[in-house]
Amino acid sequence: MTLGGIFNIGGKLIDKLFPNPEEKAKAQLELLRLQQAGELDEMKTQLSAIIAEAQSADPWTSRARPSFLYVVYVLLLWSIPMGILTVFSPESAAKFTAGFGAWMKAIPEPVLTLFGVVMTGYVAGRSWEKVRGAAK
């Protein structure tokens, strides 16, 4: 059961246990305060794991996730200048796109497959750690 589910049950109990509107409002306020404190603690725990990875002495551990995301960001953001180039010079944009496609096709398929398997294993491993509660 998640924290949200527990607090939903708490809200229903408050409705049944406190018929007086003033007492009910006080209890709901306290429940909200506890919920916010719990969410803040959960966010602190998640942030501490990210900070620990970033401060690791091992450069692979501290930079792997951000480096991969930077590459993805660059690829996504590159669509903006390509869109502008298409407006002013469709031929150049078509040539660039064909060249980029040829460059991507030059990467051997087993390398791409290996990358996909490794990333899937990494994501599955991290998910399993979170389910077990070993990593938050």
mmCIF file of C-alpha atoms in Angstrom:
data_model
loop_
_atom_site.group_PDB
_atom_site.id
_atom_site.type_symbol
_atom_site.label_atom_id
_atom_site.label_comp_id
_atom_site.label_asym_id
_atom_site.label_seq_id
_atom_site.Cartn_x
_atom_site.Cartn_y
_atom_site.Cartn_z
ATOM 1 C CA MET A 1 0.000 0.000 0.000
ATOM 2 C CA THR A 2 1.317 3.450 -0.873
ATOM 3 C CA LEU A 3 1.391 6.514 1.342
ATOM 4 C CA GLY A 4 -1.418 8.015 -0.726
ATOM 5 C CA GLY A 5 -3.624 5.007 -0.010
ATOM 6 C CA ILE A 6 -2.895 5.216 3.703
ATOM 7 C CA PHE A 7 -3.775 8.913 3.782
ATOM 8 C CA ASN A 8 -6.988 8.279 1.826
ATOM 9 C CA ILE A 9 -7.995 5.756 4.479
ATOM 10 C CA GLY A 10 -7.017 8.284 7.163
ATOM 11 C CA GLY A 11 -9.278 10.870 5.553
ATOM 12 C CA LYS A 12 -12.214 8.450 5.552
ATOM 13 C CA LEU A 13 -11.586 7.607 9.210
ATOM 14 C CA ILE A 14 -11.531 11.290 10.107
ATOM 15 C CA ASP A 15 -14.908 11.731 8.409
ATOM 16 C CA LYS A 16 -16.389 8.929 10.553
ATOM 17 C CA LEU A 17 -14.634 9.668 13.863
ATOM 18 C CA PHE A 18 -15.061 13.450 14.031
ATOM 19 C CA PRO A 19 -18.660 14.585 13.538
ATOM 20 C CA ASN A 20 -17.794 18.057 14.905
ATOM 21 C CA PRO A 21 -16.676 20.204 11.919
ATOM 22 C CA GLU A 22 -14.066 22.050 13.999
ATOM 23 C CA GLU A 23 -12.418 18.844 15.279
ATOM 24 C CA LYS A 24 -12.681 17.337 11.813
ATOM 25 C CA ALA A 25 -10.865 20.343 10.287
ATOM 26 C CA LYS A 26 -8.080 20.080 12.899
ATOM 27 C CA ALA A 27 -7.654 16.352 12.229
ATOM 28 C CA GLN A 28 -7.590 16.903 8.454
ATOM 29 C CA LEU A 29 -4.988 19.639 8.871
ATOM 30 C CA GLU A 30 -2.811 17.317 10.968
ATOM 31 C CA LEU A 31 -3.218 14.521 8.403
ATOM 32 C CA LEU A 32 -2.204 16.918 5.619
ATOM 33 C CA ARG A 33 0.849 18.009 7.633
ATOM 34 C CA LEU A 34 1.874 14.374 8.145
ATOM 35 C CA GLN A 35 1.342 13.626 4.456
ATOM 36 C CA GLN A 36 3.498 16.564 3.394
ATOM 37 C CA ALA A 37 6.231 15.610 5.880
ATOM 38 C CA GLY A 38 6.198 12.028 4.561
ATOM 39 C CA GLU A 39 6.404 13.157 0.955
ATOM 40 C CA LEU A 40 9.247 15.503 1.833
ATOM 41 C CA ASP A 41 11.136 12.678 3.550
ATOM 42 C CA GLU A 42 10.569 10.430 0.523
ATOM 43 C CA MET A 43 11.897 13.131 -1.815
ATOM 44 C CA LYS A 44 14.926 13.640 0.449
ATOM 45 C CA THR A 45 15.657 9.906 0.306
ATOM 46 C CA GLN A 46 15.451 9.838 -3.495
ATOM 47 C CA LEU A 47 17.579 12.961 -3.787
ATOM 48 C CA SER A 48 20.214 11.548 -1.435
ATOM 49 C CA ALA A 49 20.643 8.514 -3.717
ATOM 50 C CA ILE A 50 21.113 10.765 -6.747
ATOM 51 C CA ILE A 51 23.581 12.962 -4.859
ATOM 52 C CA ALA A 52 25.521 9.899 -3.695
ATOM 53 C CA GLU A 53 25.840 8.727 -7.307
ATOM 54 C CA ALA A 54 26.919 12.190 -8.451
ATOM 55 C CA GLN A 55 29.557 12.466 -5.703
ATOM 56 C CA SER A 56 30.982 9.011 -6.360
ATOM 57 C CA ALA A 57 34.742 8.874 -6.939
ATOM 58 C CA ASP A 58 34.102 6.498 -9.842
ATOM 59 C CA PRO A 59 33.659 8.725 -12.925
ATOM 60 C CA TRP A 60 31.456 6.144 -14.650
ATOM 61 C CA THR A 61 28.995 6.051 -11.753
ATOM 62 C CA SER A 62 28.887 9.801 -11.304
ATOM 63 C CA ARG A 63 28.497 10.687 -14.991
ATOM 64 C CA ALA A 64 26.786 7.750 -16.734
ATOM 65 C CA ARG A 65 23.176 8.820 -16.284
ATOM 66 C CA PRO A 66 23.708 12.551 -16.942
ATOM 67 C CA SER A 67 25.919 11.866 -19.970
ATOM 68 C CA PHE A 68 23.333 9.579 -21.534
ATOM 69 C CA LEU A 69 20.601 12.148 -20.911
ATOM 70 C CA TYR A 70 22.712 14.929 -22.422
ATOM 71 C CA VAL A 71 23.079 12.908 -25.624
ATOM 72 C CA VAL A 72 19.318 12.354 -25.768
ATOM 73 C CA TYR A 73 18.668 16.058 -25.107
ATOM 74 C CA VAL A 74 21.031 17.093 -27.907
ATOM 75 C CA LEU A 75 19.343 14.720 -30.346
ATOM 76 C CA LEU A 76 15.904 16.048 -29.421
ATOM 77 C CA LEU A 77 16.902 19.705 -29.444
ATOM 78 C CA TRP A 78 18.686 19.312 -32.781
ATOM 79 C CA SER A 79 15.251 19.111 -34.398
ATOM 80 C CA ILE A 80 14.806 22.863 -33.823
ATOM 81 C CA PRO A 81 17.669 24.076 -36.048
ATOM 82 C CA MET A 82 16.848 21.322 -38.548
ATOM 83 C CA GLY A 83 13.288 22.645 -38.767
ATOM 84 C CA ILE A 84 14.621 26.141 -39.392
ATOM 85 C CA LEU A 85 17.074 24.816 -41.994
ATOM 86 C CA THR A 86 14.201 23.047 -43.749
ATOM 87 C CA VAL A 87 12.366 26.366 -44.120
ATOM 88 C CA PHE A 88 15.323 28.152 -45.709
ATOM 89 C CA SER A 89 17.049 25.310 -47.542
ATOM 90 C CA PRO A 90 15.012 22.124 -47.932
ATOM 91 C CA GLU A 91 17.710 20.568 -50.143
ATOM 92 C CA SER A 92 20.406 21.037 -47.489
ATOM 93 C CA ALA A 93 18.124 19.635 -44.807
ATOM 94 C CA ALA A 94 17.357 16.592 -46.975
ATOM 95 C CA LYS A 95 21.082 16.017 -47.603
ATOM 96 C CA PHE A 96 21.868 16.368 -43.909
ATOM 97 C CA THR A 97 19.073 13.963 -42.971
ATOM 98 C CA ALA A 98 20.294 11.424 -45.533
ATOM 99 C CA GLY A 99 23.852 11.773 -44.233
ATOM 100 C CA PHE A 100 22.761 11.372 -40.630
ATOM 101 C CA GLY A 101 20.696 8.333 -41.584
ATOM 102 C CA ALA A 102 23.701 6.808 -43.347
ATOM 103 C CA TRP A 103 25.832 7.498 -40.272
ATOM 104 C CA MET A 104 23.295 5.755 -38.017
ATOM 105 C CA LYS A 105 23.061 2.796 -40.420
ATOM 106 C CA ALA A 106 26.865 2.483 -40.296
ATOM 107 C CA ILE A 107 26.646 1.466 -36.628
ATOM 108 C CA PRO A 108 26.600 -2.347 -36.635
ATOM 109 C CA GLU A 109 23.288 -3.808 -35.557
ATOM 110 C CA PRO A 110 24.898 -6.048 -32.889
ATOM 111 C CA VAL A 111 26.294 -2.915 -31.200
ATOM 112 C CA LEU A 112 22.841 -1.336 -31.073
ATOM 113 C CA THR A 113 21.371 -4.609 -29.812
ATOM 114 C CA LEU A 114 24.033 -4.837 -27.113
ATOM 115 C CA PHE A 115 23.325 -1.251 -26.073
ATOM 116 C CA GLY A 116 19.603 -2.011 -25.855
ATOM 117 C CA VAL A 117 20.200 -5.152 -23.795
ATOM 118 C CA VAL A 118 22.564 -3.345 -21.410
ATOM 119 C CA MET A 119 20.162 -0.423 -20.924
ATOM 120 C CA THR A 120 17.244 -2.808 -20.405
ATOM 121 C CA GLY A 121 19.263 -4.737 -17.824
ATOM 122 C CA TYR A 122 20.260 -1.521 -16.072
ATOM 123 C CA VAL A 123 16.676 -0.239 -15.929
ATOM 124 C CA ALA A 124 15.337 -3.628 -14.813
ATOM 125 C CA GLY A 125 18.021 -3.894 -12.116
ATOM 126 C CA ARG A 126 17.309 -0.407 -10.791
ATOM 127 C CA SER A 127 13.570 -1.119 -10.824
ATOM 128 C CA TRP A 128 14.088 -4.363 -8.925
ATOM 129 C CA GLU A 129 16.215 -2.550 -6.328
ATOM 130 C CA LYS A 130 13.444 -0.005 -5.844
ATOM 131 C CA VAL A 131 10.782 -2.711 -5.528
ATOM 132 C CA ARG A 132 12.885 -4.504 -2.913
ATOM 133 C CA GLY A 133 13.488 -1.236 -1.126
ATOM 134 C CA ALA A 134 17.272 -1.469 -1.480
ATOM 135 C CA ALA A 135 17.462 1.751 -3.503
ATOM 136 C CA LYS A 136 15.103 4.651 -3.056
#
